[in-house]
PDB file of C-alpha atoms in Angstrom:
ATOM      1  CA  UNK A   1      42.186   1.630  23.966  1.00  0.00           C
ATOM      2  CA  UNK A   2      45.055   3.425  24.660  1.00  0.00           C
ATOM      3  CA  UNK A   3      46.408   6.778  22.707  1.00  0.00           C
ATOM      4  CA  UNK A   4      49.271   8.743  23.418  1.00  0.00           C
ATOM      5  CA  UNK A   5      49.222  12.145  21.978  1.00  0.00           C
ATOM      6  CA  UNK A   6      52.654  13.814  21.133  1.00  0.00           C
ATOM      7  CA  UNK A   7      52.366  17.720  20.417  1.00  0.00           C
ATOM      8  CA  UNK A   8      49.118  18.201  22.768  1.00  0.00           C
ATOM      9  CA  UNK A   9      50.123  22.282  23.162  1.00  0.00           C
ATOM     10  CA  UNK A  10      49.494  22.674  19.164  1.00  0.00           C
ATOM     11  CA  UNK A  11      46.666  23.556  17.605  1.00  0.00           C
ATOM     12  CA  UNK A  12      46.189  20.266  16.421  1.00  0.00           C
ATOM     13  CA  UNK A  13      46.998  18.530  19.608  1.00  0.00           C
ATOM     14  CA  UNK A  14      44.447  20.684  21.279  1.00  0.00           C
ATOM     15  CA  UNK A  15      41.894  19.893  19.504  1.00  0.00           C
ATOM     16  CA  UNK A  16      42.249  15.979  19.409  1.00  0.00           C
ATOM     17  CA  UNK A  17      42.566  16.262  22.904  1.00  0.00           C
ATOM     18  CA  UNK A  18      39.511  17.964  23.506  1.00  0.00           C
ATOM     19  CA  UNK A  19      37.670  15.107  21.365  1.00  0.00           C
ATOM     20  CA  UNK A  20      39.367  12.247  22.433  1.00  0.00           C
ATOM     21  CA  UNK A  21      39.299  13.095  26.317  1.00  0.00           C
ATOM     22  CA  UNK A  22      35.681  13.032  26.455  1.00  0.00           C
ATOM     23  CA  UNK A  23      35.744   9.299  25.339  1.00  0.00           C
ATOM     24  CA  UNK A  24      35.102   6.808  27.837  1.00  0.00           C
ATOM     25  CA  UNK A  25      36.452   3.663  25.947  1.00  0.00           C
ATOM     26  CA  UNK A  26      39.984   5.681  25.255  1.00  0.00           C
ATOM     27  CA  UNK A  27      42.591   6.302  27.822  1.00  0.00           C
ATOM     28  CA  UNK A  28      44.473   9.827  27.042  1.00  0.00           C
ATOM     29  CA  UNK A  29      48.040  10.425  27.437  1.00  0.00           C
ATOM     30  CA  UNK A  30      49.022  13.740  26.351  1.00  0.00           C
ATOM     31  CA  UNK A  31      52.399  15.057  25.528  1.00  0.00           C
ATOM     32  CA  UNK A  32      54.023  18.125  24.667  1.00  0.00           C
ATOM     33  CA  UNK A  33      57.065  19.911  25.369  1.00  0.00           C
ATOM     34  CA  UNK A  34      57.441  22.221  28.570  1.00  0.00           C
ATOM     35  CA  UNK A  35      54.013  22.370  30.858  1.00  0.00           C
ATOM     36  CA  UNK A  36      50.085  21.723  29.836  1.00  0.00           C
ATOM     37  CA  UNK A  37      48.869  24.416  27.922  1.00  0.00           C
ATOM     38  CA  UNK A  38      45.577  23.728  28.093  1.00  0.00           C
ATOM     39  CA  UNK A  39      43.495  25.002  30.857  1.00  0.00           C
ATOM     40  CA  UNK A  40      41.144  21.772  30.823  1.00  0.00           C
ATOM     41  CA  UNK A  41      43.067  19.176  32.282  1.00  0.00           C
ATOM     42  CA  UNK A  42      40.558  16.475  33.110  1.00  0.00           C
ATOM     43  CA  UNK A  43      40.198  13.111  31.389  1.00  0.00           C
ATOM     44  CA  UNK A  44      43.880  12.485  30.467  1.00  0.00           C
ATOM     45  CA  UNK A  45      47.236  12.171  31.572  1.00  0.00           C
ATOM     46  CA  UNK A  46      49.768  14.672  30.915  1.00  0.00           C
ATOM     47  CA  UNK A  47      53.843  14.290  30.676  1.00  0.00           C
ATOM     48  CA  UNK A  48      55.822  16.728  29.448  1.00  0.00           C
ATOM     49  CA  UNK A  49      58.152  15.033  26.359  1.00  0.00           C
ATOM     50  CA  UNK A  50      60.526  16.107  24.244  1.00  0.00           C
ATOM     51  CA  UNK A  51      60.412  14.096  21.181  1.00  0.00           C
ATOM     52  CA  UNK A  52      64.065  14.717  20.784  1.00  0.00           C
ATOM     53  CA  UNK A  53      65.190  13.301  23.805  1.00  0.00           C
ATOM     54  CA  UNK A  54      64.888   9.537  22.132  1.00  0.00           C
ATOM     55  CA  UNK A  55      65.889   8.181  25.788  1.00  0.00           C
ATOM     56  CA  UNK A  56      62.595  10.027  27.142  1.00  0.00           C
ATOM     57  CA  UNK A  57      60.363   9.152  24.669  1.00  0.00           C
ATOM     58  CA  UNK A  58      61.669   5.118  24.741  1.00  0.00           C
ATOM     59  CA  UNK A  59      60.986   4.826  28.309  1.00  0.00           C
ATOM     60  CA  UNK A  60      57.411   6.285  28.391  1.00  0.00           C
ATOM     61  CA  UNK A  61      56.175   4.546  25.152  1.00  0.00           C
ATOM     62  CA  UNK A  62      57.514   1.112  26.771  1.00  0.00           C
ATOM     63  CA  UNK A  63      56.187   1.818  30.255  1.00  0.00           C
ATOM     64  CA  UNK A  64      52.449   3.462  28.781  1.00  0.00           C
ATOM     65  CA  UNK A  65      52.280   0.643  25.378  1.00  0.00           C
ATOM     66  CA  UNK A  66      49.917   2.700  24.286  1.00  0.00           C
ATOM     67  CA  UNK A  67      47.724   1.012  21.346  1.00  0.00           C
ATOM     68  CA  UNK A  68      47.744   4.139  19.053  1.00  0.00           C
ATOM     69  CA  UNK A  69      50.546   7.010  18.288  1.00  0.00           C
ATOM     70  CA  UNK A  70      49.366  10.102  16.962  1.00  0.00           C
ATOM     71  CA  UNK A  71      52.108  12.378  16.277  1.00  0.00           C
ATOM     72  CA  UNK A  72      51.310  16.291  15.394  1.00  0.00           C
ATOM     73  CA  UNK A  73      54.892  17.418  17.378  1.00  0.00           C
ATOM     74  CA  UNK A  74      56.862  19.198  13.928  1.00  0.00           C
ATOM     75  CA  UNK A  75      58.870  22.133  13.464  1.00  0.00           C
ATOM     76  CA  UNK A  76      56.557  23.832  10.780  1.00  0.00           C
ATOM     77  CA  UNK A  77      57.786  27.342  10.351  1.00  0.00           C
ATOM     78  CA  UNK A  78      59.261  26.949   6.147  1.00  0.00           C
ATOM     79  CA  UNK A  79      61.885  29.927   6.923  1.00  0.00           C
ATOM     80  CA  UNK A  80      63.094  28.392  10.377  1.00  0.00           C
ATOM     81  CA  UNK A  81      63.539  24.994   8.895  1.00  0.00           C
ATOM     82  CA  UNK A  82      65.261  26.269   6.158  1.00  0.00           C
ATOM     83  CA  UNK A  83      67.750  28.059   8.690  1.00  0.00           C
ATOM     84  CA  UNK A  84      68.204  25.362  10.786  1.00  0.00           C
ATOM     85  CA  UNK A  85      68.397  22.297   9.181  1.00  0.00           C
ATOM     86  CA  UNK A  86      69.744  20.347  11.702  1.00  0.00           C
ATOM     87  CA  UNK A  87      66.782  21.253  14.227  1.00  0.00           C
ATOM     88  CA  UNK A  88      64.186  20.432  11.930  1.00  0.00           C
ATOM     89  CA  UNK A  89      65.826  17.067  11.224  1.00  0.00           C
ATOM     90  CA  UNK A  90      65.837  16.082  15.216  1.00  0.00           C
ATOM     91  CA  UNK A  91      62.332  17.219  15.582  1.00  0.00           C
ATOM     92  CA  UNK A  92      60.447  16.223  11.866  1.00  0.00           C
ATOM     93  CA  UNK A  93      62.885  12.763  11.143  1.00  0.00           C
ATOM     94  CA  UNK A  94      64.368  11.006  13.589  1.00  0.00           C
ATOM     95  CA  UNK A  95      62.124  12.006  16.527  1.00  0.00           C
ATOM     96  CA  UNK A  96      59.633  10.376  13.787  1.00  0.00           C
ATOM     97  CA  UNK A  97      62.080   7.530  12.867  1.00  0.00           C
ATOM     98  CA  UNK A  98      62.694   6.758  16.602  1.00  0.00           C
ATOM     99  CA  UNK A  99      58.172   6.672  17.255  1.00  0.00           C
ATOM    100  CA  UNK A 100      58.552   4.269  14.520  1.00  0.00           C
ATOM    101  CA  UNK A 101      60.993   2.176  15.728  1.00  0.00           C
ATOM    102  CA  UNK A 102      59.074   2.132  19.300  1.00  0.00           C
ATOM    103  CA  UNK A 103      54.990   1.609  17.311  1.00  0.00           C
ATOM    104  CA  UNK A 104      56.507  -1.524  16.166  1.00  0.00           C
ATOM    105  CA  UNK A 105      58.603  -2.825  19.323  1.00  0.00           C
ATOM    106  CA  UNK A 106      55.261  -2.482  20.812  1.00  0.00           C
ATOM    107  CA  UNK A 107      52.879  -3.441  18.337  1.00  0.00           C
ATOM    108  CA  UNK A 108      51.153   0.046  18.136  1.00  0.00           C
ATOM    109  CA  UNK A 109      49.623   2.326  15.446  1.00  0.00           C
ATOM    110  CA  UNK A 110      51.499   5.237  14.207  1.00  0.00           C
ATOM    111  CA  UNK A 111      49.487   8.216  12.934  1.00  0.00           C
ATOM    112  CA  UNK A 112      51.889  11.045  11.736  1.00  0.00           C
ATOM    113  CA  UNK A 113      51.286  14.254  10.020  1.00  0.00           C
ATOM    114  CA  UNK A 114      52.301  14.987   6.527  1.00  0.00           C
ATOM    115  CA  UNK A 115      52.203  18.032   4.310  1.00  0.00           C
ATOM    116  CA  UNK A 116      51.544  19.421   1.026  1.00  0.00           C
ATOM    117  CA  UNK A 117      54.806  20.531   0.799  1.00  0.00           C
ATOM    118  CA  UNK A 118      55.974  16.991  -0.316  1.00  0.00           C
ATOM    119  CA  UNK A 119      55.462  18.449  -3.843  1.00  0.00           C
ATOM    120  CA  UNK A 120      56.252  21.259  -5.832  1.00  0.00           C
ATOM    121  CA  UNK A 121      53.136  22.463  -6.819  1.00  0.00           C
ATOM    122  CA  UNK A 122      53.335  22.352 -10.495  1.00  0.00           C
ATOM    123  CA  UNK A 123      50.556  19.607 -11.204  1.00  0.00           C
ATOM    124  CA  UNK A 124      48.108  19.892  -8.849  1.00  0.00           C
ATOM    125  CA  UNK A 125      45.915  18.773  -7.118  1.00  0.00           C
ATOM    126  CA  UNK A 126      47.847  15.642  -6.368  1.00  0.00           C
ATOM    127  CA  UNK A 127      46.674  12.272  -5.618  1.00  0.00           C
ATOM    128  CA  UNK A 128      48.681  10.113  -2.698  1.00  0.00           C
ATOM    129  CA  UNK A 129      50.756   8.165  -5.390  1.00  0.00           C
ATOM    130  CA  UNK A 130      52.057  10.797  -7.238  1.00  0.00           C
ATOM    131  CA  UNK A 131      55.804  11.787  -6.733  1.00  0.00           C
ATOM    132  CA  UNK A 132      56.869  13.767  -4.580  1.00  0.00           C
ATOM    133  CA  UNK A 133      59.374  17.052  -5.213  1.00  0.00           C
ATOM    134  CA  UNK A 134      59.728  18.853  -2.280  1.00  0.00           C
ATOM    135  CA  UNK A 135      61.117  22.654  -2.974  1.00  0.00           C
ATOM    136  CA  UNK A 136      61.896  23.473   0.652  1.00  0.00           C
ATOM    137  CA  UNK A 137      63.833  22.042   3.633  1.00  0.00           C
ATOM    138  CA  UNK A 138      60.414  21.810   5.757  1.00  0.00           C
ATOM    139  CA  UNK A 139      58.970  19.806   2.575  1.00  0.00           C
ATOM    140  CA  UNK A 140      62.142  17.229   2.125  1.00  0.00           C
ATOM    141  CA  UNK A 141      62.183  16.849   5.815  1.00  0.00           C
ATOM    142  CA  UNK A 142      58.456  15.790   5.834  1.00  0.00           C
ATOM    143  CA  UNK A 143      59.490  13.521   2.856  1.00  0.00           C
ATOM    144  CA  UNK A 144      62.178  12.138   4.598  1.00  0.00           C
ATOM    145  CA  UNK A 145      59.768  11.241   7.813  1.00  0.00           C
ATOM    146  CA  UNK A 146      56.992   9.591   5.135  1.00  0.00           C
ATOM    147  CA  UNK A 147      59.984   7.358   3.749  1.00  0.00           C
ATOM    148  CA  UNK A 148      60.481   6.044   6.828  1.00  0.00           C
ATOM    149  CA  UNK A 149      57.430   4.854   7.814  1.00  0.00           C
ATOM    150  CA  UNK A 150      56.870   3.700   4.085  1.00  0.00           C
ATOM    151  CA  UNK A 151      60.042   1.444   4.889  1.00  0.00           C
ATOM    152  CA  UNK A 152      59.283   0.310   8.081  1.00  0.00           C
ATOM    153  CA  UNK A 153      57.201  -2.928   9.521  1.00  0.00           C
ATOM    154  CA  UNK A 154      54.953  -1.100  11.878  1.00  0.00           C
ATOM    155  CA  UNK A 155      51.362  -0.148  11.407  1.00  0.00           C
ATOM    156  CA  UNK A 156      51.172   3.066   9.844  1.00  0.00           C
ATOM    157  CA  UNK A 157      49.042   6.010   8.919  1.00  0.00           C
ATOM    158  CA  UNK A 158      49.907   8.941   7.224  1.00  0.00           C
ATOM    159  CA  UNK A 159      47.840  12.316   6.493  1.00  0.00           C
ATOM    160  CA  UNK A 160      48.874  14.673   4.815  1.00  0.00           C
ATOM    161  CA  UNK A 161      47.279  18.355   5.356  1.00  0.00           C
ATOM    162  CA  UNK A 162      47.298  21.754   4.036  1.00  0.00           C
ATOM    163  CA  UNK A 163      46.902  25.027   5.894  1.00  0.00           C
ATOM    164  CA  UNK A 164      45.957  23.789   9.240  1.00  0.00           C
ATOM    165  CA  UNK A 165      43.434  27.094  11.072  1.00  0.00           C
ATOM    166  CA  UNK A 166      41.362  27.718  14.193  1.00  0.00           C
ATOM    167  CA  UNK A 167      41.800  28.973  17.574  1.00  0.00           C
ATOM    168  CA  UNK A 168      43.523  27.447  20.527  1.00  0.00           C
ATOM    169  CA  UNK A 169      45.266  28.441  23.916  1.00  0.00           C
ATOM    170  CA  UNK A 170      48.360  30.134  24.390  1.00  0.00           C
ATOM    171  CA  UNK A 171      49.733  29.014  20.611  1.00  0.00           C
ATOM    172  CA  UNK A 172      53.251  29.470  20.276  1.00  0.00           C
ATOM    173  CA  UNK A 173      52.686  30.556  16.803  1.00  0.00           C
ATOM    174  CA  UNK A 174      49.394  31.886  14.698  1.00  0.00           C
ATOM    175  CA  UNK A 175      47.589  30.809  11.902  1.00  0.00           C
ATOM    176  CA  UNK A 176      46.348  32.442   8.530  1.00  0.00           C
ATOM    177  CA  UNK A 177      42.732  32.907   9.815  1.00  0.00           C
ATOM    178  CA  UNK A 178      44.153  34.088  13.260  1.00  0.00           C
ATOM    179  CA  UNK A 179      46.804  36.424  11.516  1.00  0.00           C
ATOM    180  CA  UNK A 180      44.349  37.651   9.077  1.00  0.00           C
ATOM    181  CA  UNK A 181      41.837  38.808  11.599  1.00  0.00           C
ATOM    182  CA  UNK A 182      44.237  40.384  13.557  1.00  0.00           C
ATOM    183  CA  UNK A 183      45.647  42.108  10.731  1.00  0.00           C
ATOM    184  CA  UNK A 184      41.945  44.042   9.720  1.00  0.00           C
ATOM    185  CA  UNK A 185      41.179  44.724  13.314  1.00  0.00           C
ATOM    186  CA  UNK A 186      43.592  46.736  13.176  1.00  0.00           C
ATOM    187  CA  UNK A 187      42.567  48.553   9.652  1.00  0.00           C
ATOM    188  CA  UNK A 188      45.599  47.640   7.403  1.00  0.00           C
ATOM    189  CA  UNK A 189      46.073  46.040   4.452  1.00  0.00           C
ATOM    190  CA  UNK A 190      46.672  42.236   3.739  1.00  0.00           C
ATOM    191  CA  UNK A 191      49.699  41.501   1.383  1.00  0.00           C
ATOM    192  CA  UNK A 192      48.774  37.412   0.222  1.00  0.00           C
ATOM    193  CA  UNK A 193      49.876  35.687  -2.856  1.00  0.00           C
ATOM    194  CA  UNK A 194      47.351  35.275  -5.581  1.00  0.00           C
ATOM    195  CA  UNK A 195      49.221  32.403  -7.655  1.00  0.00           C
ATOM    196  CA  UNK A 196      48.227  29.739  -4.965  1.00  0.00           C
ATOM    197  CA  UNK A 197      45.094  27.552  -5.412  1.00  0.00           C
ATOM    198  CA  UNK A 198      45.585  25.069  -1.718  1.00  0.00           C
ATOM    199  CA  UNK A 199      42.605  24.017   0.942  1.00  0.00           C
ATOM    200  CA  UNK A 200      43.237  25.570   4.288  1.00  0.00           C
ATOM    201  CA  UNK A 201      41.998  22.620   6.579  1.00  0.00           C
ATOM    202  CA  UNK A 202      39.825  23.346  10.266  1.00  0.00           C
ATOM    203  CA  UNK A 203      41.974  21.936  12.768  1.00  0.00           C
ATOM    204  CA  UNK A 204      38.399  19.777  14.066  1.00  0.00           C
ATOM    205  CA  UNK A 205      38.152  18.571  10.939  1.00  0.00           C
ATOM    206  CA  UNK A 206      42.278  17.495  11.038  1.00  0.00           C
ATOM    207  CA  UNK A 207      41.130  16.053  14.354  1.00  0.00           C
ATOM    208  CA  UNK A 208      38.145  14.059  13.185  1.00  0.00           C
ATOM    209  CA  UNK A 209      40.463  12.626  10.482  1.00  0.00           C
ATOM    210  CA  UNK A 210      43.044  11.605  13.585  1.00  0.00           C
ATOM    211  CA  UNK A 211      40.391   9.904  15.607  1.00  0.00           C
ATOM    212  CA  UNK A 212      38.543   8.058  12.346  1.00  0.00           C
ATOM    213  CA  UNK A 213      41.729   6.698  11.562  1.00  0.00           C
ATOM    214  CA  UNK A 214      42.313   5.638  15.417  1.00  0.00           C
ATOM    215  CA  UNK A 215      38.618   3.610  15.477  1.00  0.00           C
ATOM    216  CA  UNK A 216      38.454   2.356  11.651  1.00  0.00           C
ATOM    217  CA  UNK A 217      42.372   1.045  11.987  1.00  0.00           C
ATOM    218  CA  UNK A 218      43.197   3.068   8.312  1.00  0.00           C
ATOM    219  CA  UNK A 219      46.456   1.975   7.400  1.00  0.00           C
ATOM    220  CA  UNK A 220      48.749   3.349   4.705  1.00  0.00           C
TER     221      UNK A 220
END
């Protein structure tokens, strides 16, 4: 089997990698934007990609045909894709609209990353079928990814998480557990909402979810 593995830099992406690299019966392609991150850079191929650049990403998914997608590359920062709307549409909808188009020219599996922000928060804890009511730009453009793949022909998986922690190499940005450690090493004060009941998820355990949906072919 063949997996190609957009957003390999990220937390997420590191973490898969790490898994999926030491399996013999899967062949690794790794992708992120700008060079490898990751210090360990046996058992996989590496290409730097920018999921933007739909020219890019259409001429290494059609010379690789992989057999499995899985896309962690988002802009996930609330505040910056509320700024900059039109970013966060290139990089969370049709980057994702344009993987989709490609899974089903050639007959792969798309696994894509979803989020709780999809709803509003006023009837939790959801269930996958219940509607959606996104409250910020990050949350409609997630939305607006899901709908696409909910429309589309090509075999699809979607997970959606909440709070993704853990440690990684050279991050481009942190993570509550990260942030909040840093924050009492240095003897201040934490300022955190206390109207919030969510489920921060370990990045393995993200991972694990990635790879059993990869080997048990979990659709929908």
């Amino acid at each position: 089997m063949k997996v190609l593995l957009t957003g390999s830099n990220g937390l997420l992406g590191q973490k898969i990698l790490h898994k999926i690299r030491l399996d013999n019966n899967v062949e690794l392609i790794a992708t992120s934007k700008g060079p490898n991150r990751v210090s360990e850079q046996e058992g996989y191929t590496y290409y730097s990609l920018d999921i933007t650049r739909h020219k890019e990403v259409k001429d290494l998914l059609i010379s690789e045909e992989p057999d499995v997608v899985i896309n962690t590359a988002a802009m996930t920062d609330v505040d910056a894709c509320e700024d900059n709307r039109e970013e966060c549409d290139n990089i969370n909808v049709e980057a994702v609209r344009i993987l989709c188009v490609l899974s089903e020219k050639i007959n792969a599996h798309l696994i894509h990353i979803s989020t709780d922000f999809i709803f509003d928060g006023d009837h939790g804890p959801y269930k996958e079928d219940d509607t959606p009511n996104p409250l910020s730009y990050y949350g409609l453009s997630k939305l607006k990814s899901e709908n696409i793949l909910l429309k589309s022909s090509c075999k699809w998986t979607i997970l959606r998480t909440i709070i993704v922690f853990g440690v990684a190499e050279n991050l481009n940005k942190g993570n509550i557990v990260v942030w909040a450690k840093g924050v009492l090493e240095k003897g201040e004060s934490l300022d955190i909402i206390d109207d919030q009941f969510r489920s921060p998820t370990l990045a393995e355990d993200l991972a694990d979810a990635c790879i059993l949906a990869v080997k048990k072919k979990v659709y929908g």
